[in-house]
């Protein structure tokens, strides 16, 4: 097997990884042949097969790192959301009270009309 000289890392898509793993596992093709054909290292294929066996197809999807957010920014955001939730719950309570009051007025209006 030829060794590929080191340089920039090739990006292999999710679909390509699935195809390569399928070729090895289902078609029993040698990893070395596939590695040469796709110009990737055999260890990459071995890792993908291990991940596929452990986690299934979804394990082959690329991992996206989320940016780190400072703790105080998270704390401020949590406080803001808690205040919004509190106001929302107060509004729900007000709406319920208004509905009951509206029903009370309607009932009183109906009683007044039936007395006539």
Tab-separated table of N, CA, C and O in Angstrom:
chain	number	residue	atom	x	y	z
A	1	UNK	N	0.843	-1.181	0.000
A	1	UNK	CA	0.000	0.000	0.000
A	1	UNK	C	0.882	1.235	0.000
A	1	UNK	O	1.867	1.322	0.694
A	2	UNK	N	0.487	2.186	-0.809
A	2	UNK	CA	1.216	3.453	-0.863
A	2	UNK	C	0.811	4.328	0.294
A	2	UNK	O	-0.346	4.357	0.685
A	3	UNK	N	1.786	5.040	0.829
A	3	UNK	CA	1.464	5.989	1.884
A	3	UNK	C	1.244	7.349	1.265
A	3	UNK	O	1.999	7.765	0.376
A	4	UNK	N	0.232	8.001	1.712
A	4	UNK	CA	-0.084	9.334	1.224
A	4	UNK	C	0.731	10.317	2.041
A	4	UNK	O	0.778	10.217	3.266
A	5	UNK	N	1.384	11.244	1.354
A	5	UNK	CA	2.205	12.173	2.113
A	5	UNK	C	1.334	13.086	2.948
A	5	UNK	O	0.216	13.427	2.568
A	6	UNK	N	1.886	13.433	4.111
A	6	UNK	CA	1.138	14.259	5.048
A	6	UNK	C	0.926	15.648	4.479
A	6	UNK	O	1.772	16.182	3.788
A	7	UNK	N	-0.187	16.203	4.818
A	7	UNK	CA	-0.532	17.536	4.369
A	7	UNK	C	-1.878	17.888	4.952
A	7	UNK	O	-2.188	17.508	6.071
A	8	UNK	N	-2.679	18.545	4.150
A	8	UNK	CA	-4.027	18.887	4.610
A	8	UNK	C	-4.864	17.629	4.732
A	8	UNK	O	-4.768	16.726	3.924
A	9	UNK	N	-5.673	17.621	5.746
A	9	UNK	CA	-6.563	16.498	5.987
A	9	UNK	C	-7.686	16.506	4.950
A	9	UNK	O	-8.308	17.540	4.721
A	10	UNK	N	-7.943	15.355	4.338
A	10	UNK	CA	-9.069	15.264	3.402
A	10	UNK	C	-10.356	15.156	4.186
A	10	UNK	O	-10.437	14.445	5.172
A	11	UNK	N	-11.361	15.849	3.738
A	11	UNK	CA	-12.666	15.781	4.382
A	11	UNK	C	-13.487	14.732	3.638
A	11	UNK	O	-13.703	14.857	2.436
A	12	UNK	N	-13.920	13.733	4.370
A	12	UNK	CA	-14.736	12.668	3.796
A	12	UNK	C	-16.165	12.896	4.260
A	12	UNK	O	-16.423	13.032	5.455
A	13	UNK	N	-17.089	12.942	3.326
A	13	UNK	CA	-18.483	13.224	3.669
A	13	UNK	C	-19.118	12.033	4.395
A	13	UNK	O	-18.620	10.903	4.337
A	14	UNK	N	-20.225	12.316	5.034
A	14	UNK	CA	-20.996	11.291	5.736
A	14	UNK	C	-21.379	10.173	4.771
A	14	UNK	O	-21.252	8.988	5.085
A	15	UNK	N	-21.827	10.543	3.573
A	15	UNK	CA	-22.251	9.553	2.575
A	15	UNK	C	-21.083	8.674	2.143
A	15	UNK	O	-21.239	7.458	1.987
A	16	UNK	N	-19.904	9.290	1.954
A	16	UNK	CA	-18.729	8.520	1.562
A	16	UNK	C	-18.341	7.532	2.659
A	16	UNK	O	-18.002	6.384	2.368
A	17	UNK	N	-18.380	7.968	3.910
A	17	UNK	CA	-18.053	7.079	5.020
A	17	UNK	C	-18.998	5.884	5.048
A	17	UNK	O	-18.565	4.738	5.223
A	18	UNK	N	-20.303	6.154	4.867
A	18	UNK	CA	-21.296	5.072	4.875
A	18	UNK	C	-21.016	4.077	3.752
A	18	UNK	O	-21.081	2.857	3.955
A	19	UNK	N	-20.693	4.600	2.576
A	19	UNK	CA	-20.405	3.743	1.427
A	19	UNK	C	-19.177	2.883	1.699
A	19	UNK	O	-19.174	1.677	1.429
A	20	UNK	N	-18.127	3.481	2.234
A	20	UNK	CA	-16.891	2.752	2.511
A	20	UNK	C	-17.126	1.667	3.551
A	20	UNK	O	-16.691	0.514	3.375
A	21	UNK	N	-17.821	1.995	4.631
A	21	UNK	CA	-18.117	1.002	5.678
A	21	UNK	C	-18.943	-0.139	5.093
A	21	UNK	O	-18.694	-1.315	5.369
A	22	UNK	N	-19.913	0.199	4.246
A	22	UNK	CA	-20.760	-0.819	3.614
A	22	UNK	C	-19.931	-1.743	2.716
A	22	UNK	O	-20.127	-2.954	2.711
A	23	UNK	N	-18.985	-1.153	1.969
A	23	UNK	CA	-18.136	-1.955	1.095
A	23	UNK	C	-17.323	-2.970	1.896
A	23	UNK	O	-17.153	-4.114	1.473
A	24	UNK	N	-16.830	-2.570	3.050
A	24	UNK	CA	-16.018	-3.474	3.868
A	24	UNK	C	-16.892	-4.531	4.527
A	24	UNK	O	-16.595	-5.729	4.463
A	25	UNK	N	-17.990	-4.097	5.169
A	25	UNK	CA	-18.804	-5.022	5.955
A	25	UNK	C	-19.715	-5.911	5.112
A	25	UNK	O	-19.856	-7.099	5.395
A	26	UNK	N	-20.342	-5.348	4.098
A	26	UNK	CA	-21.319	-6.125	3.328
A	26	UNK	C	-20.730	-6.793	2.093
A	26	UNK	O	-21.150	-7.874	1.707
A	27	UNK	N	-19.760	-6.127	1.465
A	27	UNK	CA	-19.182	-6.679	0.239
A	27	UNK	C	-17.844	-7.380	0.495
A	27	UNK	O	-17.230	-7.894	-0.442
A	28	UNK	N	-17.394	-7.366	1.756
A	28	UNK	CA	-16.153	-8.023	2.163
A	28	UNK	C	-14.936	-7.610	1.341
A	28	UNK	O	-14.069	-8.419	1.046
A	29	UNK	N	-14.894	-6.332	0.988
A	29	UNK	CA	-13.725	-5.829	0.268
A	29	UNK	C	-12.618	-5.517	1.260
A	29	UNK	O	-12.887	-5.056	2.369
A	30	UNK	N	-11.374	-5.749	0.904
A	30	UNK	CA	-10.260	-5.453	1.811
A	30	UNK	C	-10.130	-3.952	2.092
A	30	UNK	O	-10.273	-3.131	1.180
A	31	UNK	N	-9.878	-3.633	3.355
A	31	UNK	CA	-9.737	-2.227	3.752
A	31	UNK	C	-8.598	-1.552	2.999
A	31	UNK	O	-8.705	-0.382	2.643
A	32	UNK	N	-7.526	-2.293	2.763
A	32	UNK	CA	-6.368	-1.694	2.093
A	32	UNK	C	-6.706	-1.259	0.667
A	32	UNK	O	-6.266	-0.193	0.221
A	33	UNK	N	-7.494	-2.068	-0.033
A	33	UNK	CA	-7.880	-1.709	-1.403
A	33	UNK	C	-8.741	-0.442	-1.411
A	33	UNK	O	-8.540	0.459	-2.226
A	34	UNK	N	-9.688	-0.403	-0.497
A	34	UNK	CA	-10.590	0.751	-0.429
A	34	UNK	C	-9.822	1.997	-0.017
A	34	UNK	O	-10.036	3.082	-0.554
A	35	UNK	N	-8.881	1.835	0.930
A	35	UNK	CA	-8.083	2.974	1.382
A	35	UNK	C	-7.277	3.557	0.227
A	35	UNK	O	-7.221	4.780	0.052
A	36	UNK	N	-6.662	2.697	-0.572
A	36	UNK	CA	-5.888	3.159	-1.727
A	36	UNK	C	-6.799	3.840	-2.740
A	36	UNK	O	-6.479	4.909	-3.259
A	37	UNK	N	-7.932	3.229	-2.989
A	37	UNK	CA	-8.894	3.754	-3.966
A	37	UNK	C	-9.389	5.152	-3.592
A	37	UNK	O	-9.523	6.026	-4.437
A	38	UNK	N	-9.647	5.371	-2.304
A	38	UNK	CA	-10.192	6.651	-1.836
A	38	UNK	C	-9.121	7.605	-1.306
A	38	UNK	O	-9.441	8.691	-0.830
A	39	UNK	N	-7.865	7.156	-1.346
A	39	UNK	CA	-6.728	7.940	-0.874
A	39	UNK	C	-6.892	8.377	0.588
A	39	UNK	O	-6.768	9.536	0.930
A	40	UNK	N	-7.210	7.388	1.425
A	40	UNK	CA	-7.317	7.633	2.862
A	40	UNK	C	-6.532	6.550	3.589
A	40	UNK	O	-6.166	5.532	2.998
A	41	UNK	N	-6.271	6.749	4.855
A	41	UNK	CA	-5.508	5.777	5.628
A	41	UNK	C	-6.416	4.652	6.099
A	41	UNK	O	-7.597	4.869	6.394
A	42	UNK	N	-5.854	3.451	6.165
A	42	UNK	CA	-6.611	2.275	6.600
A	42	UNK	C	-7.164	2.464	8.012
A	42	UNK	O	-8.265	2.008	8.321
A	43	UNK	N	-6.405	3.161	8.870
A	43	UNK	CA	-6.871	3.374	10.241
A	43	UNK	C	-8.174	4.165	10.280
A	43	UNK	O	-9.001	3.952	11.172
A	44	UNK	N	-8.353	5.077	9.333
A	44	UNK	CA	-9.613	5.838	9.273
A	44	UNK	C	-10.781	4.886	9.050
A	44	UNK	O	-11.813	4.974	9.719
A	45	UNK	N	-10.597	3.970	8.110
A	45	UNK	CA	-11.664	3.006	7.815
A	45	UNK	C	-11.928	2.129	9.039
A	45	UNK	O	-13.080	1.883	9.402
A	46	UNK	N	-10.867	1.688	9.696
A	46	UNK	CA	-11.010	0.862	10.895
A	46	UNK	C	-11.793	1.615	11.971
A	46	UNK	O	-12.693	1.051	12.611
A	47	UNK	N	-11.471	2.893	12.162
A	47	UNK	CA	-12.192	3.714	13.147
A	47	UNK	C	-13.659	3.865	12.775
A	47	UNK	O	-14.531	3.775	13.635
A	48	UNK	N	-13.954	4.107	11.503
A	48	UNK	CA	-15.344	4.268	11.068
A	48	UNK	C	-16.144	2.987	11.298
A	48	UNK	O	-17.304	3.038	11.710
A	49	UNK	N	-15.523	1.856	11.034
A	49	UNK	CA	-16.210	0.573	11.243
A	49	UNK	C	-16.494	0.368	12.732
A	49	UNK	O	-17.593	-0.038	13.116
A	50	UNK	N	-15.513	0.687	13.582
A	50	UNK	CA	-15.708	0.561	15.026
A	50	UNK	C	-16.845	1.467	15.492
A	50	UNK	O	-17.744	1.032	16.223
A	51	UNK	N	-16.831	2.719	15.031
A	51	UNK	CA	-17.887	3.673	15.402
A	51	UNK	C	-19.241	3.192	14.896
A	51	UNK	O	-20.246	3.246	15.604
A	52	UNK	N	-19.282	2.681	13.666
A	52	UNK	CA	-20.524	2.182	13.075
A	52	UNK	C	-21.089	1.033	13.914
A	52	UNK	O	-22.290	0.970	14.178
A	53	UNK	N	-20.214	0.137	14.365
A	53	UNK	CA	-20.671	-1.001	15.173
A	53	UNK	C	-21.153	-0.554	16.551
A	53	UNK	O	-22.078	-1.127	17.105
A	54	UNK	N	-20.530	0.496	17.106
A	54	UNK	CA	-20.915	0.986	18.427
A	54	UNK	C	-22.161	1.865	18.405
A	54	UNK	O	-23.049	1.725	19.230
A	55	UNK	N	-22.208	2.784	17.436
A	55	UNK	CA	-23.256	3.812	17.447
A	55	UNK	C	-24.199	3.774	16.255
A	55	UNK	O	-25.160	4.541	16.195
A	56	UNK	N	-23.916	2.939	15.281
A	56	UNK	CA	-24.757	2.882	14.087
A	56	UNK	C	-24.378	3.974	13.099
A	56	UNK	O	-23.369	4.668	13.256
A	57	UNK	N	-25.207	4.143	12.104
A	57	UNK	CA	-24.950	5.098	11.028
A	57	UNK	C	-24.786	6.521	11.554
A	57	UNK	O	-23.923	7.271	11.088
A	58	UNK	N	-25.578	6.884	12.544
A	58	UNK	CA	-25.522	8.256	13.068
A	58	UNK	C	-24.168	8.593	13.679
A	58	UNK	O	-23.779	9.751	13.744
A	59	UNK	N	-23.429	7.581	14.115
A	59	UNK	CA	-22.103	7.815	14.673
A	59	UNK	C	-21.106	8.328	13.643
A	59	UNK	O	-20.087	8.915	13.986
A	60	UNK	N	-21.415	8.097	12.357
A	60	UNK	CA	-20.523	8.539	11.286
A	60	UNK	C	-20.743	9.996	10.890
A	60	UNK	O	-19.957	10.562	10.141
A	61	UNK	N	-21.812	10.586	11.397
A	61	UNK	CA	-22.069	12.002	11.084
A	61	UNK	C	-20.984	12.872	11.688
A	61	UNK	O	-20.463	12.565	12.756
A	62	UNK	N	-20.650	13.965	11.020
A	62	UNK	CA	-19.596	14.841	11.562
A	62	UNK	C	-20.016	15.486	12.876
A	62	UNK	O	-21.190	15.821	13.066
A	63	UNK	N	-19.064	15.625	13.761
A	63	UNK	CA	-19.298	16.244	15.059
A	63	UNK	C	-19.105	17.749	14.910
A	63	UNK	O	-18.088	18.202	14.404
A	64	UNK	N	-20.091	18.495	15.331
A	64	UNK	CA	-20.015	19.953	15.236
A	64	UNK	C	-19.775	20.511	16.628
A	64	UNK	O	-20.553	20.271	17.544
A	65	UNK	N	-18.672	21.217	16.784
A	65	UNK	CA	-18.366	21.818	18.081
A	65	UNK	C	-19.192	23.077	18.260
A	65	UNK	O	-19.319	23.882	17.346
A	66	UNK	N	-19.738	23.217	19.447
A	66	UNK	CA	-20.464	24.442	19.751
A	66	UNK	C	-19.514	25.387	20.464
A	66	UNK	O	-18.694	24.952	21.272
A	67	UNK	N	-19.604	26.661	20.171
A	67	UNK	CA	-18.682	27.605	20.804
A	67	UNK	C	-18.936	27.693	22.305
A	67	UNK	O	-20.073	27.583	22.758
A	68	UNK	N	-17.858	27.874	23.049
A	68	UNK	CA	-17.988	28.017	24.504
A	68	UNK	C	-18.546	29.389	24.837
A	68	UNK	O	-18.142	30.388	24.254
A	69	UNK	N	-19.476	29.400	25.766
A	69	UNK	CA	-20.087	30.646	26.211
A	69	UNK	C	-19.636	30.885	27.646
A	69	UNK	O	-19.692	29.971	28.468
A	70	UNK	N	-19.192	32.099	27.961
A	70	UNK	CA	-18.747	32.386	29.328
A	70	UNK	C	-19.866	32.144	30.347
A	70	UNK	O	-21.041	32.376	30.067
A	71	UNK	N	-19.486	31.679	31.547
A	71	UNK	CA	-20.455	31.357	32.601
A	71	UNK	C	-21.355	32.534	32.966
A	71	UNK	O	-22.549	32.366	33.140
A	72	UNK	N	-20.750	33.727	33.096
A	72	UNK	CA	-21.572	34.872	33.496
A	72	UNK	C	-22.585	35.217	32.415
A	72	UNK	O	-23.696	35.658	32.718
A	73	UNK	N	-22.247	34.975	31.164
A	73	UNK	CA	-23.209	35.218	30.084
A	73	UNK	C	-24.349	34.206	30.172
A	73	UNK	O	-25.517	34.559	29.986
A	74	UNK	N	-24.022	32.960	30.478
A	74	UNK	CA	-25.058	31.935	30.658
A	74	UNK	C	-25.950	32.261	31.853
A	74	UNK	O	-27.170	32.108	31.787
A	75	UNK	N	-25.322	32.715	32.952
A	75	UNK	CA	-26.077	33.062	34.151
A	75	UNK	C	-27.035	34.214	33.860
A	75	UNK	O	-28.199	34.185	34.263
A	76	UNK	N	-26.554	35.240	33.124
A	76	UNK	CA	-27.413	36.372	32.775
A	76	UNK	C	-28.576	35.930	31.894
A	76	UNK	O	-29.716	36.372	32.070
A	77	UNK	N	-28.289	35.051	30.943
A	77	UNK	CA	-29.339	34.562	30.044
A	77	UNK	C	-30.371	33.748	30.812
A	77	UNK	O	-31.574	33.871	30.588
A	78	UNK	N	-29.910	32.928	31.751
A	78	UNK	CA	-30.823	32.136	32.572
A	78	UNK	C	-31.714	33.041	33.409
A	78	UNK	O	-32.931	32.825	33.499
A	79	UNK	N	-31.136	34.078	33.994
A	79	UNK	CA	-31.900	35.034	34.799
A	79	UNK	C	-32.957	35.731	33.939
A	79	UNK	O	-34.113	35.875	34.340
A	80	UNK	N	-32.554	36.131	32.713
A	80	UNK	CA	-33.479	36.790	31.794
A	80	UNK	C	-34.642	35.855	31.441
A	80	UNK	O	-35.815	36.255	31.453
A	81	UNK	N	-34.339	34.603	31.167
A	81	UNK	CA	-35.384	33.639	30.827
A	81	UNK	C	-36.313	33.369	32.003
A	81	UNK	O	-37.523	33.195	31.827
A	82	UNK	N	-35.756	33.336	33.213
A	82	UNK	CA	-36.591	33.134	34.398
A	82	UNK	C	-37.548	34.305	34.598
A	82	UNK	O	-38.703	34.110	34.980
A	83	UNK	N	-37.077	35.531	34.336
A	83	UNK	CA	-37.944	36.706	34.443
A	83	UNK	C	-39.061	36.652	33.403
A	83	UNK	O	-40.216	36.957	33.704
A	84	UNK	N	-38.714	36.239	32.199
A	84	UNK	CA	-39.721	36.114	31.141
A	84	UNK	C	-40.753	35.064	31.528
A	84	UNK	O	-41.957	35.271	31.369
A	85	UNK	N	-40.297	33.944	32.063
A	85	UNK	CA	-41.212	32.876	32.485
A	85	UNK	C	-42.135	33.360	33.599
A	85	UNK	O	-43.339	33.069	33.600
A	86	UNK	N	-41.597	34.133	34.532
A	86	UNK	CA	-42.400	34.657	35.634
A	86	UNK	C	-43.500	35.579	35.110
A	86	UNK	O	-44.667	35.466	35.492
A	87	UNK	N	-43.137	36.503	34.187
A	87	UNK	CA	-44.124	37.414	33.599
A	87	UNK	C	-45.182	36.634	32.815
A	87	UNK	O	-46.375	36.950	32.871
A	88	UNK	N	-44.733	35.606	32.100
A	88	UNK	CA	-45.659	34.785	31.327
A	88	UNK	C	-46.677	34.108	32.248
A	88	UNK	O	-47.881	34.117	31.977
A	89	UNK	N	-46.188	33.531	33.346
A	89	UNK	CA	-47.091	32.864	34.293
A	89	UNK	C	-48.062	33.855	34.938
A	89	UNK	O	-49.235	33.540	35.157
A	90	UNK	N	-47.575	35.086	35.219
A	90	UNK	CA	-48.461	36.125	35.766
A	90	UNK	C	-49.552	36.473	34.752
A	90	UNK	O	-50.721	36.645	35.120
A	91	UNK	N	-49.184	36.563	33.494
A	91	UNK	CA	-50.174	36.874	32.455
A	91	UNK	C	-51.198	35.752	32.310
A	91	UNK	O	-52.384	36.013	32.105
A	92	UNK	N	-50.742	34.511	32.407
A	92	UNK	CA	-51.694	33.397	32.348
A	92	UNK	C	-52.696	33.472	33.496
A	92	UNK	O	-53.893	33.236	33.297
A	93	UNK	N	-52.208	33.821	34.682
A	93	UNK	CA	-53.083	33.964	35.846
A	93	UNK	C	-54.086	35.089	35.604
A	93	UNK	O	-55.289	34.926	35.879
A	94	UNK	N	-53.618	36.223	35.078
A	94	UNK	CA	-54.513	37.348	34.784
A	94	UNK	C	-55.571	36.949	33.764
A	94	UNK	O	-56.746	37.301	33.914
A	95	UNK	N	-55.193	36.211	32.758
A	95	UNK	CA	-56.134	35.771	31.726
A	95	UNK	C	-57.213	34.891	32.350
A	95	UNK	O	-58.411	35.044	32.043
A	96	UNK	N	-56.817	33.964	33.218
A	96	UNK	CA	-57.786	33.098	33.885
A	96	UNK	C	-58.767	33.910	34.733
A	96	UNK	O	-59.967	33.661	34.723
A	97	UNK	N	-58.242	34.896	35.459
A	97	UNK	CA	-59.108	35.757	36.287
A	97	UNK	C	-60.085	36.527	35.403
A	97	UNK	O	-61.283	36.611	35.704
A	98	UNK	N	-59.584	37.071	34.290
A	98	UNK	CA	-60.459	37.822	33.372
A	98	UNK	C	-61.530	36.925	32.757
A	98	UNK	O	-62.678	37.351	32.582
A	99	UNK	N	-61.176	35.688	32.428
A	99	UNK	CA	-62.163	34.756	31.890
A	99	UNK	C	-63.270	34.486	32.909
A	99	UNK	O	-64.455	34.469	32.566
A	100	UNK	N	-62.874	34.285	34.166
A	100	UNK	CA	-63.857	34.023	35.215
A	100	UNK	C	-64.744	35.246	35.436
A	100	UNK	O	-65.964	35.121	35.599
A	101	UNK	N	-64.138	36.431	35.405
A	101	UNK	CA	-64.903	37.662	35.582
A	101	UNK	C	-65.879	37.852	34.416
A	101	UNK	O	-67.033	38.230	34.607
A	102	UNK	N	-65.416	37.571	33.213
A	102	UNK	CA	-66.270	37.689	32.033
A	102	UNK	C	-67.451	36.714	32.139
A	102	UNK	O	-68.595	37.085	31.833
A	103	UNK	N	-67.196	35.499	32.573
A	103	UNK	CA	-68.264	34.518	32.744
A	103	UNK	C	-69.241	34.977	33.822
A	103	UNK	O	-70.467	34.836	33.679
A	104	UNK	N	-68.716	35.559	34.900
A	104	UNK	CA	-69.550	36.095	35.972
A	104	UNK	C	-70.463	37.194	35.446
A	104	UNK	O	-71.672	37.209	35.716
A	105	UNK	N	-69.904	38.139	34.671
A	105	UNK	CA	-70.709	39.232	34.105
A	105	UNK	C	-71.776	38.699	33.159
A	105	UNK	O	-72.909	39.178	33.156
A	106	UNK	N	-71.420	37.734	32.360
A	106	UNK	CA	-72.367	37.159	31.405
A	106	UNK	C	-73.509	36.477	32.156
A	106	UNK	O	-74.678	36.621	31.794
A	107	UNK	N	-73.169	35.769	33.228
A	107	UNK	CA	-74.189	35.092	34.032
A	107	UNK	C	-75.111	36.117	34.688
A	107	UNK	O	-76.333	35.952	34.704
A	108	UNK	N	-74.534	37.191	35.193
A	108	UNK	CA	-75.318	38.249	35.832
A	108	UNK	C	-76.235	38.918	34.808
A	108	UNK	O	-77.401	39.217	35.093
A	109	UNK	N	-75.725	39.152	33.604
A	109	UNK	CA	-76.509	39.759	32.516
A	109	UNK	C	-77.683	38.844	32.146
A	109	UNK	O	-78.804	39.304	31.950
A	110	UNK	N	-77.429	37.547	32.074
A	110	UNK	CA	-78.476	36.593	31.739
A	110	UNK	C	-79.556	36.558	32.820
A	110	UNK	O	-80.751	36.456	32.511
A	111	UNK	N	-79.174	36.637	34.072
A	111	UNK	CA	-80.147	36.651	35.179
A	111	UNK	C	-81.009	37.898	35.095
A	111	UNK	O	-82.202	37.828	35.359
A	112	UNK	N	-80.401	39.034	34.738
A	112	UNK	CA	-81.143	40.282	34.669
A	112	UNK	C	-82.188	40.210	33.537
A	112	UNK	O	-83.313	40.668	33.694
A	113	UNK	N	-81.819	39.616	32.413
A	113	UNK	CA	-82.745	39.502	31.286
A	113	UNK	C	-83.872	38.499	31.550
A	113	UNK	O	-84.999	38.692	31.064
A	114	UNK	N	-83.608	37.474	32.336
A	114	UNK	CA	-84.654	36.492	32.620
A	114	UNK	C	-85.665	37.015	33.652
A	114	UNK	O	-86.793	36.548	33.698
A	115	UNK	N	-85.287	37.992	34.469
A	115	UNK	CA	-86.202	38.541	35.468
A	115	UNK	C	-87.260	39.432	34.813
A	115	UNK	O	-88.323	39.622	35.364
A	116	UNK	N	-86.996	40.001	33.700
A	116	UNK	CA	-87.927	40.921	33.056
A	116	UNK	C	-89.113	40.249	32.505
A	116	UNK	O	-89.640	39.401	32.253
